[in-house]
Amino acid sequence: MKKILLMCTAGMSTSMMVQKMQESASEQNLEVKIEAYGSERFNDLIPEYDIVLLGPQLKYMHNEFKNRAEPYGKIVEVINPMDYAVMNGQKVLSHALELIG
């Protein structure tokens, strides 16, 4: 099972994206775990997930989170702002799974 973590400032706006991604995963019969949390939980949660997707509002923290994730061999990527704006869960899910490999 692939595990995807979404992070934003408080975990609120990404929770809507999680719902859209889970709907897409269900339609494709994919077994994935997708959750959203505020960025302050990053250090506690990074070992449990395959990839961390940052809400566009956290783009400025990408390098910092990427460096913190490196010892765990985890991927950190910023969600495409256009996909985020229209809540395109299918596209965000597909991109995350592609990055995980």
N, CA, C and O atoms as a DFTB+ gen file, in Angstrom:
404 C
 N C O
     1  1       0.844      -1.180       0.000
     2  2       0.000       0.000       0.000
     3  2       0.889       1.243       0.000
     4  3       1.819       1.361       0.798
     5  1       0.582       2.167      -0.914
     6  2       1.301       3.435      -0.982
     7  2       0.707       4.383       0.051
     8  3      -0.503       4.409       0.275
     9  1       1.590       5.162       0.675
    10  2       1.154       6.092       1.716
    11  2       1.550       7.506       1.326
    12  3       2.727       7.802       1.116
    13  1       0.544       8.382       1.231
    14  2       0.732       9.752       0.768
    15  2       0.298      10.714       1.867
    16  3      -0.804      10.613       2.405
    17  1       1.183      11.643       2.186
    18  2       0.910      12.651       3.208
    19  2       0.826      14.020       2.548
    20  3       1.737      14.421       1.824
    21  1      -0.262      14.736       2.796
    22  2      -0.407      16.105       2.326
    23  2      -0.236      17.037       3.503
    24  3      -0.723      16.766       4.601
    25  1       0.459      18.140       3.270
    26  2       0.687      19.099       4.341
    27  2       0.372      20.503       3.857
    28  3       0.677      20.876       2.724
    29  1      -0.243      21.266       4.738
    30  2      -0.446      22.690       4.499
    31  2      -0.226      23.398       5.829
    32  3       0.295      22.806       6.774
    33  1      -0.611      24.625       5.900
    34  2      -0.343      25.383       7.115
    35  2      -1.035      24.764       8.327
    36  3      -0.424      24.608       9.384
    37  1      -2.302      24.415       8.172
    38  2      -3.039      23.837       9.294
    39  2      -3.663      22.484       8.971
    40  3      -4.277      21.874       9.847
    41  1      -3.525      22.003       7.749
    42  2      -4.103      20.721       7.373
    43  2      -5.553      20.807       6.943
    44  3      -6.195      19.782       6.712
    45  1      -6.078      22.023       6.832
    46  2      -7.496      22.178       6.519
    47  2      -7.773      22.109       5.011
    48  3      -8.593      21.306       4.568
    49  1      -7.100      22.936       4.239
    50  2      -7.398      22.955       2.801
    51  2      -6.961      21.660       2.131
    52  3      -7.587      21.222       1.166
    53  1      -5.907      21.048       2.626
    54  2      -5.464      19.794       2.025
    55  2      -6.417      18.654       2.339
    56  3      -6.427      17.653       1.623
    57  1      -7.214      18.778       3.384
    58  2      -8.176      17.706       3.687
    59  2      -9.208      17.576       2.572
    60  3      -9.708      16.479       2.317
    61  1      -9.529      18.669       1.912
    62  2     -10.441      18.592       0.762
    63  2      -9.770      17.848      -0.393
    64  3     -10.407      17.056      -1.087
    65  1      -8.480      18.112      -0.588
    66  2      -7.738      17.420      -1.646
    67  2      -7.638      15.935      -1.329
    68  3      -7.749      15.107      -2.233
    69  1      -7.433      15.585      -0.078
    70  2      -7.386      14.179       0.325
    71  2      -8.670      13.482      -0.083
    72  3      -8.633      12.377      -0.624
    73  1      -9.801      14.113       0.171
    74  2     -11.096      13.523      -0.181
    75  2     -11.175      13.264      -1.685
    76  3     -11.608      12.192      -2.107
    77  1     -10.762      14.234      -2.491
    78  2     -10.805      14.087      -3.953
    79  2      -9.853      12.986      -4.417
    80  3     -10.177      12.224      -5.328
    81  1      -8.689      12.904      -3.794
    82  2      -7.717      11.864      -4.144
    83  2      -8.237      10.480      -3.767
    84  3      -8.055       9.522      -4.517
    85  1      -8.881      10.374      -2.610
    86  2      -9.438       9.093      -2.179
    87  2     -10.571       8.648      -3.094
    88  3     -10.709       7.459      -3.381
    89  1     -11.378       9.596      -3.550
    90  2     -12.448       9.266      -4.501
    91  2     -11.847       8.694      -5.782
    92  3     -12.334       7.697      -6.315
    93  1     -10.794       9.328      -6.263
    94  2     -10.121       8.857      -7.475
    95  2      -9.508       7.481      -7.261
    96  3      -9.611       6.614      -8.130
    97  1      -8.877       7.275      -6.119
    98  2      -8.278       5.973      -5.806
    99  2      -9.346       4.886      -5.761
   100  3      -9.131       3.783      -6.264
   101  1     -10.489       5.188      -5.163
   102  2     -11.587       4.217      -5.090
   103  2     -12.102       3.852      -6.480
   104  3     -12.360       2.684      -6.773
   105  1     -12.246       4.866      -7.328
   106  2     -12.718       4.622      -8.699
   107  2     -11.761       3.718      -9.473
   108  3     -12.181       2.975     -10.360
   109  1     -10.467       3.785      -9.131
   110  2      -9.443       2.996      -9.824
   111  2      -9.083       1.712      -9.069
   112  3      -8.176       0.982      -9.468
   113  1      -9.806       1.447      -7.972
   114  2      -9.528       0.292      -7.117
   115  2      -8.080       0.245      -6.652
   116  3      -7.457      -0.816      -6.637
   117  1      -7.551       1.407      -6.273
   118  2      -6.185       1.506      -5.767
   119  2      -6.211       1.500      -4.248
   120  3      -7.058       2.137      -3.621
   121  1      -5.284       0.781      -3.678
   122  2      -5.175       0.733      -2.226
   123  2      -4.080       1.706      -1.792
   124  3      -2.889       1.412      -1.887
   125  1      -4.517       2.874      -1.312
   126  2      -3.584       3.898      -0.863
   127  2      -4.069       4.481       0.456
   128  3      -5.262       4.489       0.757
   129  1      -3.120       4.963       1.222
   130  2      -3.442       5.684       2.450
   131  2      -3.073       7.135       2.181
   132  3      -1.927       7.441       1.853
   133  1      -4.048       8.027       2.321
   134  2      -3.826       9.444       2.061
   135  2      -4.354      10.224       3.259
   136  3      -5.515      10.086       3.642
   137  1      -3.485      11.046       3.846
   138  2      -3.890      11.840       5.005
   139  2      -3.323      13.246       4.892
   140  3      -2.362      13.480       4.161
   141  1      -3.921      14.176       5.619
   142  2      -3.466      15.569       5.629
   143  2      -3.247      16.033       7.059
   144  3      -4.024      15.729       7.964
   145  1      -2.162      16.782       7.234
   146  2      -1.829      17.356       8.539
   147  2      -1.196      18.719       8.338
   148  3      -0.775      19.067       7.234
   149  1      -1.133      19.478       9.404
   150  2      -0.423      20.746       9.390
   151  2       1.078      20.502       9.359
   152  3       1.558      19.467       9.821
   153  1       1.809      21.455       8.817
   154  2       3.243      21.302       8.604
   155  2       4.041      21.092       9.890
   156  3       5.155      20.570       9.844
   157  1       3.497      21.483      11.012
   158  2       4.223      21.300      12.279
   159  2       4.389      19.822      12.647
   160  3       5.193      19.493      13.518
   161  1       3.646      18.940      11.999
   162  2       3.727      17.500      12.277
   163  2       4.723      16.760      11.382
   164  3       4.890      15.548      11.511
   165  1       5.385      17.488      10.476
   166  2       6.254      16.879       9.469
   167  2       7.253      15.896      10.078
   168  3       7.312      14.737       9.666
   169  1       8.034      16.349      11.051
   170  2       9.094      15.495      11.615
   171  2       8.551      14.206      12.226
   172  3       9.189      13.158      12.131
   173  1       7.390      14.276      12.846
   174  2       6.798      13.093      13.475
   175  2       6.278      12.088      12.449
   176  3       6.322      10.879      12.676
   177  1       5.788      12.598      11.323
   178  2       5.075      11.750      10.368
   179  2       5.905      11.247       9.191
   180  3       5.550      10.234       8.588
   181  1       6.991      11.919       8.850
   182  2       7.736      11.574       7.637
   183  2       8.147      10.096       7.567
   184  3       8.113       9.532       6.473
   185  1       8.528       9.448       8.653
   186  2       8.929       8.039       8.521
   187  2       7.801       7.113       8.061
   188  3       8.072       6.038       7.526
   189  1       6.554       7.508       8.259
   190  2       5.413       6.635       7.977
   191  2       4.912       6.680       6.537
   192  3       4.095       5.843       6.153
   193  1       5.380       7.639       5.723
   194  2       4.815       7.865       4.397
   195  2       5.859       7.701       3.298
   196  3       7.057       7.863       3.530
   197  1       5.382       7.379       2.098
   198  2       6.261       7.246       0.937
   199  2       6.581       8.593       0.311
   200  3       7.668       8.798      -0.231
   201  1       5.630       9.501       0.392
   202  2       5.779      10.815      -0.231
   203  2       5.017      11.858       0.579
   204  3       3.987      11.568       1.187
   205  1       5.548      13.076       0.571
   206  2       4.870      14.207       1.195
   207  2       4.588      15.227       0.101
   208  3       5.494      15.657      -0.613
   209  1       3.326      15.605      -0.019
   210  2       2.928      16.632      -0.973
   211  2       2.581      17.887      -0.191
   212  3       1.727      17.868       0.695
   213  1       3.251      18.970      -0.528
   214  2       3.021      20.235       0.155
   215  2       1.999      21.058      -0.597
   216  3       2.042      21.148      -1.824
   217  1       1.077      21.660       0.143
   218  2       0.159      22.601      -0.468
   219  2       0.965      23.751      -1.050
   220  3       2.025      24.081      -0.519
   221  1       0.488      24.371      -2.130
   222  2       1.238      25.452      -2.774
   223  2       1.640      26.581      -1.828
   224  3       2.650      27.249      -2.050
   225  1       0.851      26.797      -0.776
   226  2       1.174      27.853       0.178
   227  2       2.447      27.555       0.974
   228  3       2.987      28.446       1.629
   229  1       2.929      26.308       0.921
   230  2       4.174      25.932       1.615
   231  2       5.352      25.785       0.658
   232  3       6.393      25.248       1.037
   233  1       5.202      26.247      -0.553
   234  2       6.282      26.130      -1.539
   235  2       7.600      26.692      -1.002
   236  3       8.673      26.150      -1.270
   237  1       7.504      27.772      -0.251
   238  2       8.704      28.407       0.297
   239  2       9.465      27.497       1.262
   240  3      10.636      27.755       1.545
   241  1       8.836      26.448       1.771
   242  2       9.478      25.527       2.709
   243  2       9.942      24.233       2.048
   244  3      10.451      23.341       2.727
   245  1       9.773      24.120       0.733
   246  2      10.086      22.888       0.026
   247  2      11.505      22.392       0.304
   248  3      11.689      21.227       0.658
   249  1      12.501      23.250       0.150
   250  2      13.895      22.816       0.354
   251  2      14.149      22.363       1.784
   252  3      14.858      21.383       2.015
   253  1      13.575      23.068       2.733
   254  2      13.743      22.681       4.139
   255  2      13.165      21.292       4.406
   256  3      13.820      20.449       5.018
   257  1      11.932      21.059       3.945
   258  2      11.297      19.757       4.143
   259  2      12.017      18.663       3.363
   260  3      12.145      17.537       3.844
   261  1      12.478      18.985       2.183
   262  2      13.210      18.017       1.370
   263  2      14.487      17.577       2.100
   264  3      14.825      16.393       2.114
   265  1      15.180      18.526       2.695
   266  2      16.391      18.199       3.461
   267  2      16.081      17.356       4.689
   268  3      16.841      16.448       5.025
   269  1      14.978      17.645       5.355
   270  2      14.583      16.859       6.538
   271  2      14.168      15.436       6.154
   272  3      14.338      14.505       6.941
   273  1      13.621      15.268       4.941
   274  2      13.150      13.960       4.485
   275  2      14.265      13.096       3.923
   276  3      14.134      11.874       3.856
   277  1      15.358      13.721       3.520
   278  2      16.451      13.005       2.864
   279  2      16.990      11.825       3.668
   280  3      17.200      10.762       3.085
   281  1      17.226      11.953       4.975
   282  2      17.737      10.793       5.728
   283  2      16.796       9.585       5.713
   284  3      17.232       8.454       5.929
   285  1      15.525       9.822       5.461
   286  2      14.537       8.747       5.422
   287  2      14.331       8.215       4.009
   288  3      13.608       7.239       3.811
   289  1      14.961       8.850       3.034
   290  2      14.785       8.448       1.640
   291  2      13.389       8.727       1.121
   292  3      12.884       8.000       0.266
   293  1      12.764       9.772       1.632
   294  2      11.380      10.103       1.264
   295  2      11.338      11.245       0.258
   296  3      12.252      12.067       0.195
   297  1      10.276      11.283      -0.518
   298  2      10.066      12.294      -1.542
   299  2       9.211      13.425      -0.971
   300  3       8.225      13.182      -0.276
   301  1       9.601      14.656      -1.272
   302  2       8.806      15.829      -0.903
   303  2       8.610      16.646      -2.171
   304  3       9.574      16.999      -2.850
   305  1       7.360      16.942      -2.482
   306  2       7.040      17.670      -3.707
   307  2       5.921      18.666      -3.416
   308  3       5.089      18.433      -2.539
   309  1       5.902      19.763      -4.147
   310  2       4.840      20.761      -4.020
   311  2       3.726      20.410      -5.011
   312  3       4.000      20.098      -6.169
   313  1       2.482      20.461      -4.558
   314  2       1.337      20.198      -5.429
   315  2       1.231      21.317      -6.461
   316  3       1.375      22.493      -6.128
   317  1       0.982      20.951      -7.697
   318  2       0.799      21.922      -8.759
   319  2      -0.321      22.889      -8.361
   320  3      -1.433      22.454      -8.061
   321  1      -0.038      24.194      -8.355
   322  2      -1.038      25.175      -7.912
   323  2      -2.352      25.130      -8.682
   324  3      -3.417      25.332      -8.098
   325  1      -2.291      24.867      -9.987
   326  2      -3.529      24.802     -10.770
   327  2      -4.366      23.584     -10.382
   328  3      -5.586      23.681     -10.257
   329  1      -3.710      22.435     -10.193
   330  2      -4.425      21.233      -9.772
   331  2      -5.025      21.419      -8.390
   332  3      -6.119      20.933      -8.102
   333  1      -4.297      22.127      -7.539
   334  2      -4.768      22.397      -6.184
   335  2      -5.975      23.334      -6.214
   336  3      -6.955      23.119      -5.501
   337  1      -5.895      24.365      -7.040
   338  2      -6.963      25.367      -7.104
   339  2      -8.290      24.761      -7.534
   340  3      -9.345      25.147      -7.031
   341  1      -8.238      23.804      -8.472
   342  2      -9.480      23.194      -8.958
   343  2      -9.764      21.854      -8.279
   344  3     -10.707      21.151      -8.642
   345  1      -8.933      21.510      -7.285
   346  2      -9.073      20.265      -6.523
   347  2      -9.130      19.048      -7.450
   348  3     -10.041      18.225      -7.360
   349  1      -8.141      18.950      -8.341
   350  2      -8.046      17.835      -9.268
   351  2      -7.346      16.658      -8.568
   352  3      -6.154      16.419      -8.761
   353  1      -8.108      15.950      -7.768
   354  2      -7.566      14.839      -6.987
   355  2      -6.984      13.736      -7.839
   356  3      -5.991      13.118      -7.453
   357  1      -7.574      13.477      -8.983
   358  2      -7.087      12.419      -9.861
   359  2      -5.685      12.744     -10.362
   360  3      -4.805      11.883     -10.361
   361  1      -5.481      13.971     -10.786
   362  2      -4.173      14.365     -11.319
   363  2      -3.109      14.385     -10.222
   364  3      -1.981      13.946     -10.448
   365  1      -3.453      14.885      -9.049
   366  2      -2.502      14.932      -7.937
   367  2      -2.147      13.511      -7.494
   368  3      -0.981      13.219      -7.227
   369  1      -3.135      12.636      -7.416
   370  2      -2.892      11.243      -7.059
   371  2      -1.991      10.569      -8.091
   372  3      -1.026       9.898      -7.724
   373  1      -2.290      10.736      -9.351
   374  2      -1.491      10.126     -10.415
   375  2      -0.047      10.589     -10.353
   376  3       0.875       9.789     -10.510
   377  1       0.149      11.888     -10.122
   378  2       1.508      12.433     -10.049
   379  2       2.258      11.856      -8.841
   380  3       3.435      11.509      -8.942
   381  1       1.576      11.758      -7.715
   382  2       2.217      11.206      -6.506
   383  2       2.630       9.755      -6.733
   384  3       3.745       9.369      -6.383
   385  1       1.749       8.953      -7.312
   386  2       2.050       7.552      -7.549
   387  2       3.180       7.400      -8.558
   388  3       3.993       6.481      -8.451
   389  1       3.232       8.294      -9.534
   390  2       4.305       8.292     -10.517
   391  2       5.644       8.574      -9.848
   392  3       6.646       7.930     -10.158
   393  1       5.660       9.539      -8.929
   394  2       6.889       9.883      -8.221
   395  2       7.362       8.757      -7.301
   396  3       8.562       8.523      -7.158
   397  1       6.411       8.067      -6.683
   398  2       6.755       6.959      -5.794
   399  2       7.348       5.813      -6.605
   400  3       8.276       5.134      -6.163
   401  1       6.791       5.609      -7.808
   402  2       7.315       4.553      -8.689
   403  2       6.654       3.224      -8.528
   404  3       7.014       2.268      -9.215
